[in-house]
Coordinates of C-alpha atoms in Angstrom, one line a residue:
M1 CA 19.0 -16.9 -12.7
S2 CA 16.2 -15.9 -10.4
E3 CA 13.7 -13.0 -11.1
T4 CA 15.4 -10.9 -8.4
G5 CA 19.0 -11.7 -9.6
N6 CA 19.8 -12.7 -6.0
N7 CA 20.2 -16.0 -4.3
L8 CA 16.9 -15.9 -2.4
S9 CA 15.1 -19.0 -1.3
V10 CA 12.1 -20.3 -3.2
K11 CA 9.9 -18.8 -0.5
A12 CA 11.6 -15.4 -0.7
E13 CA 11.3 -15.5 -4.5
Y14 CA 7.6 -16.1 -4.3
D15 CA 7.3 -13.3 -1.8
F16 CA 9.0 -11.0 -4.4
I17 CA 6.5 -12.1 -7.0
L18 CA 3.6 -11.2 -4.6
I19 CA 5.3 -7.8 -3.9
R20 CA 5.6 -7.0 -7.6
A21 CA 1.9 -8.0 -8.1
A22 CA 0.9 -5.8 -5.2
L23 CA 2.9 -2.8 -6.4
D24 CA 2.6 -3.1 -10.2
K25 CA -1.0 -4.2 -10.4
G26 CA -2.5 -3.1 -7.1
D27 CA -3.3 -6.7 -6.5
Q28 CA -5.1 -6.8 -3.1
K29 CA -4.9 -10.6 -3.0
A30 CA -1.1 -10.4 -3.1
Y31 CA -1.2 -8.1 -0.1
A32 CA -3.5 -10.4 1.7
E33 CA -1.3 -13.4 0.9
L34 CA 1.8 -11.7 2.2
M35 CA 0.0 -10.9 5.4
E36 CA -1.4 -14.4 5.7
R37 CA 2.1 -15.9 5.2
Y38 CA 3.7 -13.8 8.0
R39 CA 0.9 -12.7 10.4
D40 CA 1.4 -15.5 13.0
S41 CA 5.2 -15.3 13.0
V42 CA 5.2 -11.5 13.4
Y43 CA 2.5 -11.7 16.1
F44 CA 4.4 -14.3 18.2
M45 CA 7.6 -12.4 17.9
L46 CA 5.9 -9.3 19.1
L47 CA 4.0 -11.2 21.8
K48 CA 7.4 -12.3 23.2
M49 CA 8.6 -8.7 23.2
V50 CA 5.5 -7.1 24.9
N51 CA 4.0 -10.0 26.8
N52 CA 0.5 -8.7 26.1
Q53 CA -1.9 -10.2 23.5
D54 CA -3.8 -7.0 22.7
D55 CA -0.6 -5.0 22.3
A56 CA 0.9 -7.7 20.1
E57 CA -2.2 -7.8 17.9
D58 CA -2.2 -4.0 17.5
L59 CA 1.6 -4.0 16.8
T60 CA 1.2 -6.7 14.2
I61 CA -1.4 -4.7 12.4
E62 CA 0.8 -1.6 12.6
A63 CA 3.8 -3.5 11.3
F64 CA 2.0 -4.7 8.2
G65 CA 0.6 -1.2 7.7
K66 CA 4.0 0.3 7.8
A67 CA 5.5 -2.4 5.6
F68 CA 2.8 -2.1 3.0
K69 CA 3.0 1.7 3.0
R70 CA 6.8 1.4 2.3
L71 CA 6.6 -1.6 0.0
D72 CA 8.1 0.3 -2.9
Q73 CA 11.2 0.8 -0.8
Y74 CA 11.8 -2.9 -0.4
A75 CA 14.8 -4.2 -2.3
P76 CA 15.2 -8.0 -2.7
V77 CA 18.8 -7.9 -1.3
Y78 CA 17.3 -9.6 1.7
A79 CA 14.2 -11.8 2.0
F80 CA 10.9 -9.9 2.5
S81 CA 10.5 -11.7 5.8
T82 CA 13.8 -10.2 7.1
W83 CA 12.7 -6.7 6.1
L84 CA 9.2 -7.2 7.6
F85 CA 10.6 -8.5 10.9
K86 CA 12.9 -5.6 11.2
I87 CA 10.1 -3.1 10.7
A88 CA 8.0 -5.0 13.3
S89 CA 10.7 -5.2 15.9
N90 CA 11.7 -1.5 15.5
N91 CA 8.1 -0.4 15.8
C92 CA 7.8 -2.6 18.9
I93 CA 10.9 -1.1 20.4
D94 CA 9.5 2.4 19.8
F95 CA 6.2 1.3 21.5
I96 CA 8.1 -0.1 24.5
R97 CA 10.1 3.2 24.8
R98 CA 6.9 5.3 24.6
K99 CA 5.2 3.1 27.2
K100 CA 8.1 3.5 29.6
M101 CA 8.0 7.3 29.2
V102 CA 4.4 7.5 30.4
V103 CA 4.6 9.3 33.7
Y104 CA 1.8 8.9 36.2
S105 CA 0.9 11.7 38.5
I106 CA 0.7 10.9 42.2
E107 CA -1.9 13.6 42.8

């Protein structure tokens, strides 16, 4: 039986070990490794959504910040990557909505 008690992939199991190290021991290397493992994937997903490299980079950093801030809420029912991508895409959707709400004065 796996550490999580779920049928997660080997990669997802390793992510969970990193999450526990980050939460239980405050292990900064575990946070860094999680970010390293998913940074590019999150960035390219967001780049497709916003079609702007600077915005995609900012949104990537925001997504990891939000995920790490809420890491104690993660439950290994799903893979960490699924949870992270959901946070990133929801944050990006909010960003796009805010951007569309900007009204420019014609004065």
